[in-house]
XYZ file of C-alpha atoms in Angstrom:
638
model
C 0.000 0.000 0.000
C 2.677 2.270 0.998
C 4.997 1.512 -1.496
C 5.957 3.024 -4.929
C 5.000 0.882 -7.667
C 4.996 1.371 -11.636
C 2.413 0.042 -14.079
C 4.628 -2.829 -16.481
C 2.094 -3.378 -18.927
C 0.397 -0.009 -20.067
C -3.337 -0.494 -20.844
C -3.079 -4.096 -21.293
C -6.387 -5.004 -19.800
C -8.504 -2.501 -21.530
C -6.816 -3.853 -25.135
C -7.411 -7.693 -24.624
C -11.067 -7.099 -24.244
C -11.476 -4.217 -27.335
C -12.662 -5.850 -30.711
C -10.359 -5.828 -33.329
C -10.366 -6.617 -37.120
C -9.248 -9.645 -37.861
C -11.438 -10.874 -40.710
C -8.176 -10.636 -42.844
C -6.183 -13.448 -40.746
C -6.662 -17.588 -40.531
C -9.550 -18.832 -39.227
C -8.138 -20.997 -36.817
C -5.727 -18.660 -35.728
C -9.215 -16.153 -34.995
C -10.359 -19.333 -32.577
C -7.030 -19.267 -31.021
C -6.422 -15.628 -30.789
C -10.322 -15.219 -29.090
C -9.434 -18.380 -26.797
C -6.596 -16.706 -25.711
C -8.267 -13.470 -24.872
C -10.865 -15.126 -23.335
C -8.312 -16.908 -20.648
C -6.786 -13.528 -19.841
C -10.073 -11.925 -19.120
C -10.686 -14.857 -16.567
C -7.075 -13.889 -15.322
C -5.159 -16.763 -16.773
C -2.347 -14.930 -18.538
C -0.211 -18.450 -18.660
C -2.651 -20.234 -19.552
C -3.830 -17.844 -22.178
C 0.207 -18.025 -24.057
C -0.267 -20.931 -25.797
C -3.172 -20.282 -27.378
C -1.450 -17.424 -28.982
C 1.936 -18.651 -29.332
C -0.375 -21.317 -31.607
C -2.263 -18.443 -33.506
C 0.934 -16.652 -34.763
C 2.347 -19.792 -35.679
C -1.375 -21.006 -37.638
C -1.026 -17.255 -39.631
C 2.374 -15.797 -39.081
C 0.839 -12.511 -40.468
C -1.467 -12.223 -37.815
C 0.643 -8.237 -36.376
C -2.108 -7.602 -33.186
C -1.487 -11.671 -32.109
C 2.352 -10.938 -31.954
C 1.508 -7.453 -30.333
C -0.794 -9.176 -27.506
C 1.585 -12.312 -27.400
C 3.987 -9.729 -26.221
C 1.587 -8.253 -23.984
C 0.782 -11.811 -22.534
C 4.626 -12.144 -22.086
C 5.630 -9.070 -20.266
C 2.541 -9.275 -18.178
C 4.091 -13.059 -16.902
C 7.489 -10.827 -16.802
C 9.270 -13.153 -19.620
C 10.799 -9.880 -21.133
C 13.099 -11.301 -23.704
C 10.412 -13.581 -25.756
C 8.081 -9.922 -25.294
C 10.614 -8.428 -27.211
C 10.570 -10.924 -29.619
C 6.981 -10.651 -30.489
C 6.734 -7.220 -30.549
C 10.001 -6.720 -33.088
C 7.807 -9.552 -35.217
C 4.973 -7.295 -34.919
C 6.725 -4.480 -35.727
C 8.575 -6.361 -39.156
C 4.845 -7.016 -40.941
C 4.043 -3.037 -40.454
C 7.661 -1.147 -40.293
C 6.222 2.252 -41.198
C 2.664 1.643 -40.864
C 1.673 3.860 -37.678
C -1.017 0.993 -36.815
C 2.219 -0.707 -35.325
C 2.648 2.611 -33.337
C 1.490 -0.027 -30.374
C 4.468 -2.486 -30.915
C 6.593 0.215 -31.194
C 5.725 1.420 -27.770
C 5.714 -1.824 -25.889
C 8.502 -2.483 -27.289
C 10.538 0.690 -26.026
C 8.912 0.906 -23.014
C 10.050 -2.509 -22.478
C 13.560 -2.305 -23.269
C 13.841 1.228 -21.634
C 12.495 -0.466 -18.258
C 15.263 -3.021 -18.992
C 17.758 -0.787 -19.211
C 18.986 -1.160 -23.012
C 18.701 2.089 -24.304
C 20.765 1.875 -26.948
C 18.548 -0.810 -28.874
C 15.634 1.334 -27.760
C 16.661 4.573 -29.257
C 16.391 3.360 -33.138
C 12.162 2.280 -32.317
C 11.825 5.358 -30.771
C 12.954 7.446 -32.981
C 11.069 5.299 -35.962
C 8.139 5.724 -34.016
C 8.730 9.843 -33.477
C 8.523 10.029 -37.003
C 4.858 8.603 -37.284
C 3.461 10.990 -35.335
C 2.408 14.595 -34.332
C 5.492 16.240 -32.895
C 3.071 18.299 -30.275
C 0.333 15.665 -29.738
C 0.473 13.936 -26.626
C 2.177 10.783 -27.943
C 4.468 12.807 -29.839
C 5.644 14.621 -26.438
C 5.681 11.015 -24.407
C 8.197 9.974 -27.358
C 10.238 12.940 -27.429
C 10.640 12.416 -23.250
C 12.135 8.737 -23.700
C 14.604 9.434 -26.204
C 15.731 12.303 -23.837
C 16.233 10.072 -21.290
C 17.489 7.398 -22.877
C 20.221 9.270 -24.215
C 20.358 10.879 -20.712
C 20.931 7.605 -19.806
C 23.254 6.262 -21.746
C 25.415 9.400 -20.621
C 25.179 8.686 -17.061
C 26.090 5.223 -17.125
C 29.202 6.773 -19.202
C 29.935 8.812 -16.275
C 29.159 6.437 -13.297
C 29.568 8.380 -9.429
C 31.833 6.498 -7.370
C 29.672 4.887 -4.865
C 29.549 1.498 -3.702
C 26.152 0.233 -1.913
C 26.312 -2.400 0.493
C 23.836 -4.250 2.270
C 23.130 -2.439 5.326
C 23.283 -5.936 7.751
C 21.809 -9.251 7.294
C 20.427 -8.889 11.080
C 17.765 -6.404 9.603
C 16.621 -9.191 6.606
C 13.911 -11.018 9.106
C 10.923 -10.467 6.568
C 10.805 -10.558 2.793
C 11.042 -7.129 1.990
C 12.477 -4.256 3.838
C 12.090 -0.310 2.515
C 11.972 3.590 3.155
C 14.771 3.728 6.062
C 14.923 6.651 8.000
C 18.171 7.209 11.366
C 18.019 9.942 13.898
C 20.943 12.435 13.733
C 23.741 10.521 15.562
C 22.696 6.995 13.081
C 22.083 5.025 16.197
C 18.664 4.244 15.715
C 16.682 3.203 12.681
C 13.413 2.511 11.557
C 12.471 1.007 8.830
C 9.020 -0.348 6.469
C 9.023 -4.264 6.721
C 6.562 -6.278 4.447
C 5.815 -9.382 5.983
C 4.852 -12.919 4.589
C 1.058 -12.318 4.894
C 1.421 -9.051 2.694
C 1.140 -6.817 6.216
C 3.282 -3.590 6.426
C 4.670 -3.036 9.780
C 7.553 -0.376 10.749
C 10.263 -1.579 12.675
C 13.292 -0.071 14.880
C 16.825 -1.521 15.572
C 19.632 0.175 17.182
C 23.796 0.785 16.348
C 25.888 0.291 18.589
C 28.940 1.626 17.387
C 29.512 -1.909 15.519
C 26.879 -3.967 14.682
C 22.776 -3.329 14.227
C 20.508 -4.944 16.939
C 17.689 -7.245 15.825
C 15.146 -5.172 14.299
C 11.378 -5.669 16.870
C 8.441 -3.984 16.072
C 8.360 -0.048 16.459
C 5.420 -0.120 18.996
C 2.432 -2.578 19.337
C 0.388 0.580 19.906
C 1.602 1.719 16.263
C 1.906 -1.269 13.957
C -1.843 -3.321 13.705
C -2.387 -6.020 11.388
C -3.065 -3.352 8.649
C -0.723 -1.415 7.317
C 1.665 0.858 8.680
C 4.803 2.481 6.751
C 7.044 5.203 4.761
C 7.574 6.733 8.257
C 9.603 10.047 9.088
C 11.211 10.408 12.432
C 12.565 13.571 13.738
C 16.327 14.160 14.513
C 16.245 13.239 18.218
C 14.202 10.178 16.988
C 11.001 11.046 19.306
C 8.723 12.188 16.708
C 7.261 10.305 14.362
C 4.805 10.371 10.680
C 4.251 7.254 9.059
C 1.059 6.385 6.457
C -1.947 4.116 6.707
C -3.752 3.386 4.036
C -6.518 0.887 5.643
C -7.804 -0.019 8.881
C -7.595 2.930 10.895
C -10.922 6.046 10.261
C -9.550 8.339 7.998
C -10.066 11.172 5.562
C -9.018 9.231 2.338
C -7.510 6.623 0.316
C -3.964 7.054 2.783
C -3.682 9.355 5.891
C -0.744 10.387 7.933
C 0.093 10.060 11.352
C 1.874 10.712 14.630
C 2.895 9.731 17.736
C 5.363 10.941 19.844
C 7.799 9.043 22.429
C 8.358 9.837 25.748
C 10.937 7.502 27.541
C 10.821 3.936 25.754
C 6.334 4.259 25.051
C 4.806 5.924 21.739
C 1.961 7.792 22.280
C -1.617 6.738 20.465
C -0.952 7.246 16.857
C -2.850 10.168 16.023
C -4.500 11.505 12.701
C -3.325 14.841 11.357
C -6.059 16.392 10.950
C -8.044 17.487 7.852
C -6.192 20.177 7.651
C -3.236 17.812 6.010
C -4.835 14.909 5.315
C -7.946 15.311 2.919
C -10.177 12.747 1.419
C -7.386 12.552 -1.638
C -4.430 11.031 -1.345
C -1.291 11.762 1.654
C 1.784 9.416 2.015
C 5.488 9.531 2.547
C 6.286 12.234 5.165
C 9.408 13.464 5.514
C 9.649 16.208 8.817
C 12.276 18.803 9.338
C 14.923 18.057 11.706
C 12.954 19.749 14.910
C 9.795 18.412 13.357
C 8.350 21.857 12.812
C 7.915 21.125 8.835
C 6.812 18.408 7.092
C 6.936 17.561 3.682
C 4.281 14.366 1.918
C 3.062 13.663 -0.995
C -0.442 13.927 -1.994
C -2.739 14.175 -5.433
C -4.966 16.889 -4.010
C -6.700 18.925 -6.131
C -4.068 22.380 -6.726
C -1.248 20.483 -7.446
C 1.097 20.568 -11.174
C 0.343 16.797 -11.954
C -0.698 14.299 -10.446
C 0.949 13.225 -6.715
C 2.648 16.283 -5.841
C 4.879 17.254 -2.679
C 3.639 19.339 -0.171
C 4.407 21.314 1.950
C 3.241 22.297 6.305
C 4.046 24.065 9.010
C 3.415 23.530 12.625
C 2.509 26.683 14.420
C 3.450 27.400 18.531
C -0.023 25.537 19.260
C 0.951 22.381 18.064
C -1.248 22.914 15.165
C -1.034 22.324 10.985
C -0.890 25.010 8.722
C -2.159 24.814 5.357
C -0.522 22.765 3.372
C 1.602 24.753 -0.152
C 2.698 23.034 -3.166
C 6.359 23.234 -3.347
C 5.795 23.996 -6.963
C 8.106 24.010 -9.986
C 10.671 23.585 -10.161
C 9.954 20.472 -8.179
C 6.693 19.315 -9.252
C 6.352 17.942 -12.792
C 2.745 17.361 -14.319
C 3.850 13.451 -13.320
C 4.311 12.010 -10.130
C 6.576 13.028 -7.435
C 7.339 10.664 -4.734
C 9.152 9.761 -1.205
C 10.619 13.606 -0.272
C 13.292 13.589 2.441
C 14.534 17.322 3.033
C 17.603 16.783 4.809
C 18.606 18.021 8.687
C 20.159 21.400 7.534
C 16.468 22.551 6.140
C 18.044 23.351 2.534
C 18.488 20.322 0.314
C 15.509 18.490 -0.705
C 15.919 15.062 -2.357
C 12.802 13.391 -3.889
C 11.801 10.688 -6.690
C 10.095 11.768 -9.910
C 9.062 10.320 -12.948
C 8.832 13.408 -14.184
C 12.065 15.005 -14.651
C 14.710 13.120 -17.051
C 16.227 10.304 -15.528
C 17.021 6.300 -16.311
C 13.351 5.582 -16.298
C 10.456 5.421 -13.775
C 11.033 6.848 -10.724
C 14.660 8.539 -10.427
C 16.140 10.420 -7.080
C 16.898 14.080 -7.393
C 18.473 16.883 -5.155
C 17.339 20.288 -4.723
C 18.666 23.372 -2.889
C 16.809 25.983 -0.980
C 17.657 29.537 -2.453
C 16.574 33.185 -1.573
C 14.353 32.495 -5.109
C 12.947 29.442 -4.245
C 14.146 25.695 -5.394
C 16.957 25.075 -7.614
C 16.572 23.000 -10.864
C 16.410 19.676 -9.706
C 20.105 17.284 -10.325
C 19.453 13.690 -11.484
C 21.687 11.812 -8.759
C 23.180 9.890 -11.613
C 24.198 6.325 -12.137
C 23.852 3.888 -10.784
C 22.251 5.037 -7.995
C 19.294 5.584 -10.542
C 19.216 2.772 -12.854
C 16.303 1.728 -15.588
C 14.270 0.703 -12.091
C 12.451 2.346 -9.898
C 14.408 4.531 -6.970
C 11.909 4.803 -4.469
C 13.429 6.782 -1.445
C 16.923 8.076 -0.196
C 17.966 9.400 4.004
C 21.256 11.099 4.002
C 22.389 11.514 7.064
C 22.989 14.808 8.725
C 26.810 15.030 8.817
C 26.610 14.499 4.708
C 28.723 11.507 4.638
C 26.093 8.774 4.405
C 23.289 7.252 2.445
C 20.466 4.998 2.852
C 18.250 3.654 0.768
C 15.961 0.192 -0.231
C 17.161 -1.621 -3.239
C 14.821 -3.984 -5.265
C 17.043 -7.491 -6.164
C 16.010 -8.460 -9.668
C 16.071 -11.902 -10.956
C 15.718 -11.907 -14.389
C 13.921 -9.007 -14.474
C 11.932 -9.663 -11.818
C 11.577 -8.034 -8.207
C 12.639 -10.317 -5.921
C 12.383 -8.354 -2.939
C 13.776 -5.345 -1.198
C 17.192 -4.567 1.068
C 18.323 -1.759 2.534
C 21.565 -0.400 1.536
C 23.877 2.194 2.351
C 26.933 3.647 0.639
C 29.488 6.851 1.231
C 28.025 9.749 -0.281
C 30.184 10.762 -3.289
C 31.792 14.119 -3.114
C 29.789 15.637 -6.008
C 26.760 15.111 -3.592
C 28.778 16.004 -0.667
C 29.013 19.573 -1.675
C 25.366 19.709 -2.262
C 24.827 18.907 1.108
C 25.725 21.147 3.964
C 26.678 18.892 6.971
C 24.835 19.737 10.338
C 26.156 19.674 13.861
C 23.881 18.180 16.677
C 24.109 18.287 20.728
C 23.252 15.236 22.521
C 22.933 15.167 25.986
C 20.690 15.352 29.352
C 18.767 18.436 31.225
C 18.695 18.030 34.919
C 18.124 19.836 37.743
C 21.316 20.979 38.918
C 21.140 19.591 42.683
C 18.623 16.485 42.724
C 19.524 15.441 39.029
C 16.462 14.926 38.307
C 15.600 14.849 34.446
C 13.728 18.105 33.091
C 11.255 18.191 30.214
C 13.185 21.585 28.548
C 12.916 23.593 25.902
C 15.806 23.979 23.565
C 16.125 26.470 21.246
C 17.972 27.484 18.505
C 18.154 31.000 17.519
C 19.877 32.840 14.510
C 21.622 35.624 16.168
C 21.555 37.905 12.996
C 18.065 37.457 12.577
C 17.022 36.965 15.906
C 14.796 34.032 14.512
C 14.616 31.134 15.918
C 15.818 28.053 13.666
C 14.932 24.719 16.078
C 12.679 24.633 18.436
C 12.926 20.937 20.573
C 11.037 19.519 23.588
C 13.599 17.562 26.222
C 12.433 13.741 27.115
C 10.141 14.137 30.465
C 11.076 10.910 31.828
C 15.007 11.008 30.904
C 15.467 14.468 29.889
C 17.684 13.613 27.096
C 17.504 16.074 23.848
C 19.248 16.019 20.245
C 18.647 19.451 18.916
C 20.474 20.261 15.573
C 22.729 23.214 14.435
C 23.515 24.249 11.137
C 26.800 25.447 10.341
C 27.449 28.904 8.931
C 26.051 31.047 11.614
C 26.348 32.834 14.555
C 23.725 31.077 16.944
C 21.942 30.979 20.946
C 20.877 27.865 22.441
C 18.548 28.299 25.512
C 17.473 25.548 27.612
C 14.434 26.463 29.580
C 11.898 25.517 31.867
C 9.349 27.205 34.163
C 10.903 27.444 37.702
C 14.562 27.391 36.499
C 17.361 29.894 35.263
C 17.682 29.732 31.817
C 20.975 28.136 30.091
C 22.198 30.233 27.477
C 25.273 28.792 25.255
C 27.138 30.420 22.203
C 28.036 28.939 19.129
C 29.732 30.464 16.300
C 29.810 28.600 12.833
C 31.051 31.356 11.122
C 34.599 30.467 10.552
C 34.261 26.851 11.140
C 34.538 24.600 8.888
C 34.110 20.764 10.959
C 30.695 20.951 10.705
C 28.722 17.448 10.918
C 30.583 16.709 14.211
C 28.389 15.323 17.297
C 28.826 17.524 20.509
C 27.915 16.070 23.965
C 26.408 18.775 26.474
C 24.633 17.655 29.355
C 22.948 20.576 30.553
C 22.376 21.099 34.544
C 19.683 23.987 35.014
C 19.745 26.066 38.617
C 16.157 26.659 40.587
C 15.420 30.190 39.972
C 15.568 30.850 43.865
C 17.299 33.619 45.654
C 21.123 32.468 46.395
C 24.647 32.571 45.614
C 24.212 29.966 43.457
C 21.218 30.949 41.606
C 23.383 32.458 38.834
C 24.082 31.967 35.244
C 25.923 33.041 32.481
C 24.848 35.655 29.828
C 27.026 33.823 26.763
C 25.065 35.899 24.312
C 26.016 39.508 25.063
C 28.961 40.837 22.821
C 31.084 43.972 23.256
C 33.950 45.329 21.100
C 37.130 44.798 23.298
C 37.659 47.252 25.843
C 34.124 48.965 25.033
C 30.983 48.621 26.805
C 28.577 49.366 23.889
C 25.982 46.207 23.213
C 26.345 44.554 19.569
C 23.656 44.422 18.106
C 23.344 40.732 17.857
C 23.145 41.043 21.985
C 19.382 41.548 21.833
C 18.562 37.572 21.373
C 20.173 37.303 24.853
C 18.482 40.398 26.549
C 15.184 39.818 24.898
C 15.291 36.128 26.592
C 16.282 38.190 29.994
C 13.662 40.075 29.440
C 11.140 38.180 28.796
C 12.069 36.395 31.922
C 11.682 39.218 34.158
C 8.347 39.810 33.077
C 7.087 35.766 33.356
C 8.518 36.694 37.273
C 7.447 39.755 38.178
C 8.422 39.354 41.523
C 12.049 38.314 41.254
C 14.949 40.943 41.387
C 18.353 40.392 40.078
C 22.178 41.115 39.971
C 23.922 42.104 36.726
C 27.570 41.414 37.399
C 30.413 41.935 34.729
C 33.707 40.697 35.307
C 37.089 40.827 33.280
C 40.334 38.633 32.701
C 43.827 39.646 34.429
C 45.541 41.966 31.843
C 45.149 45.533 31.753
C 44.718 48.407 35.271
C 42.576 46.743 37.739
C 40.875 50.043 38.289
C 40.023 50.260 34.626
C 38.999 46.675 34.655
C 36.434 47.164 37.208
C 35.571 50.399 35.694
C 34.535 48.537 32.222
C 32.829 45.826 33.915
C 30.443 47.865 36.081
C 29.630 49.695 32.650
C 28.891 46.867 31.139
C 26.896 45.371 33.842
C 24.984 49.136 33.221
C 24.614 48.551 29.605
C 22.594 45.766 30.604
C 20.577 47.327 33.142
C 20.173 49.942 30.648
C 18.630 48.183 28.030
C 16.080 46.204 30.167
C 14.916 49.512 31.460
C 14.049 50.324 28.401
C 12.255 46.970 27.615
C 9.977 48.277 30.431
C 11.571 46.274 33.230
C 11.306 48.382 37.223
C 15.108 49.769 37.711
C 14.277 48.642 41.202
C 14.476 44.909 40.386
C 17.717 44.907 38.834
C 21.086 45.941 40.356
C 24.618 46.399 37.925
C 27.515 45.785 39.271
C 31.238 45.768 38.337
C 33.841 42.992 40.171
C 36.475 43.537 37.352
C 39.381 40.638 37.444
C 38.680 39.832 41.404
C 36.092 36.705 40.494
C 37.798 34.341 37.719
C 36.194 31.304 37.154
C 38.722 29.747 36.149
C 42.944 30.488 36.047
C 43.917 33.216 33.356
C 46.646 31.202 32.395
C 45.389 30.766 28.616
C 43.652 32.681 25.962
C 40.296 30.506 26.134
C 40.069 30.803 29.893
C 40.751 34.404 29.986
C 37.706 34.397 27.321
C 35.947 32.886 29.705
C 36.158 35.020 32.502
C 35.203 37.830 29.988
C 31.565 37.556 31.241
C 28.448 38.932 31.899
C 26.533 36.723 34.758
C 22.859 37.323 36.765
C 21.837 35.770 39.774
C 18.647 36.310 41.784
C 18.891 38.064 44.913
């Protein structure tokens, strides 16, 4: 249900039960050409063969038995004797354009096969039967692009070499649409079982090998089906899709549930807002699960299944969905979006854009215009099959994706695989930092349920909002690089944590920081006092940068959520320079402060400034970085 899956044999059921003219061929070959027709319309396409392997051979003239003997064949998946019929349909007609139908099963068979070179001559015969702008004439003209798109690629192969992710993970026939959490510890996964259920399953890394994958949650999977999932970056948010069992809007709804400690909440619907009585499937959130992206054939869209686009507002409510529009959506189908943890590169499937046939995987960056043109991901990570889904991992080094094994041309089932990114793709991809870690009260340890936000300190906007784990109080919030950014860790009843992080200059972004994040009871006492690690002054000056206001706004806002709480502003220097202009320059700075939340309307009477200059290090000013860090700006409740 949840899969992607292409249509082999193009009209073939509405052709074997049209009337056609035959009063030209054998008689006996009639019998054995209506016999055969009749056995496929009872659905039995092998036993049907025969009977028209026997007609051709009765009146070897006999074009629409060779055309639906090829039919009969590709429908059982025997490709190569398909390909035979339909060339000996094609050699009683060459340039008649009532073989125009053996010339497209033909091609359409061969492109699916991956042989584009012996496709390219029938396609371009058959281009020159018809209509350049007609509809059949534009189909044409898009294979023979790709084809000899195609054929290019494979020229030019990337350097990538999938392997199978781990045997451990094979327990059912078919596995499909992997997604990780930020550090690639934990996975989930679509499984397809024996009895044709789809369940979604978890396993775990462990620095070496991949647990035994168990069912996601018994409050999740049902004996319907449940799949194409989307987890969040700290792994405790999820969207998967159910097409059946479950009261819904349409034909496939989406989902979520949301973990706290080792339990998944109730699945619950979306809401009509996103799901509609139409089509909605493969989710793909942002990395703070603010944004989702799905696919859906709702009426508004370019073409048919379309990606989407929704935002989740402060209230824990769905915006409206918007069609990510062109270039993105073709008037074909789009499939299986994943927008990646830095919030810029999109990669999706289309059949819509030129590619190696069906469904190929394509990349996409974010720009101040909208979406780039969309870059085929090239061969053979698109091949002449269908490329369902792709997860690149947030540091940009990693892939993951299903794989359908073929056996003669035939699906055998589905793996997952992974391989090294190449570094063509690599510099599409900006790699994202993450913290890890626990928030706990600072003197019981118990775990908090915090807030942790990211914020943009040149736009003062914030870029990841996350919610701590109530029962363990562990959080994975992620930070793009190429910034100047806040993190706040919050909760009612506590000093906020404020932490600086500056991207700017960096350039070992995708690296996994551990922070474990101890938060003070906002009660008066010596040590009831945090750091300001946001406020920024030109050396030896006491004027506020601009970019200060993130951290003063969050002061603020504080002061005003507490209206009776008063506090201390104390600056403090390193060792060098006169200890009397020292403590000069840190009681105006500590006044700079005071100063500006004043004028965010906060009493003068609840805050007090005051300068200690180099008498309070926090640590010895025997380096650069520690004198840095007794450089500060702290407030403490009094």
């Amino acid at each position: 249900m949840t899969r992607i899956s292409r249509v082999v044999i193009l009209g073939i059921c509405c052709s074997f039960v049209s009337i056609h003219d035959s009063s030209g061929q054998d008689k006996k070959a009639q019998e054995l050409y209506a016999q055969s027709i009749k056995l496929f319309s009872e659905r039995k396409a092998t036993e049907a063969i025969p009977f028209m392997e026997q007609a051709v051979k009765q009146d070897p003239t006999f074009k629409d038995a060779y055309l639906k003997l090829g039919q009969l064949y590709e429908f059982t998946r025997r490709f190569e004797p398909a390909i035979t019929a339909y060339q000996n349909a094609i050699r009683l007609q060459p340039d008649s354009p009532a073989s125009g139908a053996a010339y497209q099963s033909l091609s359409t068979t061969l492109l699916r096969l991956g042989r584009y070179g012996e496709a390219l001559p029938y396609l371009e015969k058959y281009q020159a039967m018809v209509t350049p702008q007609s509809v059949q004439g534009k189909r044409i003209g898009r294979q023979i692009e790709s084809a000899r798109f195609a054929q290019e690629a494979i020229q030019h192969p990337q350097p990538v070499d999938p392997k199978p992710l781990s045997s451990v993970l094979q327990t059912t026939p078919s596995q499909y649409f992997p997604v990780l959490t930020a550090d690639e510890q934990t996975l989930v996964f679509t499984a397809l079982k024996p009895e044709g259920d789809e369940d979604l399953m978890t396993a775990t890394f462990n620095g070496e090998t991949w647990s035994p994958p168990a069912s996601l949650s018994p409050g999740i999977n049902t004996p319907d089906n449940e799949g194409t999932a989307s987890l969040s970056a700290d792994g405790r948010m999820i969207v998967f899709t159910v097409c059946q069992g479950r009261k819904g809007f349409g034909s496939c709804d989406l989902y979520v549930s949301r973990k706290t400690g080792s339990d998944w909440s109730a699945p619950e619907n979306l809401g009509s807002t996103v799901n509609t009585r139409f089509y909605e499937s493969q989710p793909s959130l942002s990395a703070d699960g603010r944004r989702l992206y799905f696919v859906s054939d709702r009426p508004g869209g370019k073409g048919r299944r379309d990606i989407w686009r929704s935002d989740l507002d402060t209230d824990g409510n769905w915006h409206e969905p918007v069609n990510v529009g062109e270039p993105i959506n073709t008037p074909y189908n789009e499939a299986s979006p994943f927008i990646h943890a830095n919030g810029q590169v999109l990669f999706f499937a289309s059949e819509g854009h030129v590619g190696l046939g069906g469904y190929d995987l394509f990349v996409s960056d974010s720009a101040n215009t909208g979406w780039t043109n969309p870059t085929n991901l090239g061969y053979p990570i698109n091949t002449s099959e269908d490329q369902a889904s792709l997860f690149v991992a947030a540091n940009g080094k990693r892939a993951y994706y299903s794989f359908e094994e073929q056996k003669e041309g035939v699906s055998q089932k589905s793996r997952l695989y992974a391989f090294d990114l190449p570094e063509s793709l690599r510099e599409r991809v900006k790699p994202v930092s993450y913290l890890k870690g626990i928030v706990a009260d600072a003197k019981t340890k118990k775990p908090l349920a915090a807030t942790v936000e990211l914020i943009d300190l040149k736009t003062n906007q914030i870029v990841s909002r996350v919610q701590a784990d109530a029962q363990t109080g562990q959080y994975t919030a992620v930070m793009p690089g190429g910034g100047d950014y806040a993190l706040y860790v919050s909760v009612p009843g506590y000093l906020f944590k404020s932490l600086s992080f500056d991207f700017t200059q960096k350039r070992d972004s995708g690296s996994a920081l551990l922070l474990n994040v101890p938060l003070v009871p906002a009660v008066a006492g010596e040590t009831a006092r945090e750091t300001l690690n946001n406020l920024f002054f030109e050396s030896g000056r006491y004027d506020l940068a601009d970019k200060s206001r993130t951290e003063l706004d969050r002061l603020s806002a504080f002061l005003k959520a507490s209206p009776a709480v008063k506090i201390e502003i104390a600056g403090h220097t390193d060792d060098r320079g006169d200890a009397a202009a020292n403590l000069t320059l840190s009681q105006k700075r500590a006044q700079s402060v005071v100063g500006y939340l004043t004028k965010a309307g906060i009493d003068p009477g609840r805050i007090r400034a005051v300068g200690y200059g180099k008498t309070k290090p926090v640590v010895p000013n025997t380096t650069d970085e520690n004198r840095q860090l007794n450089r500060r700006i702290e407030w403490r409740i009094l």
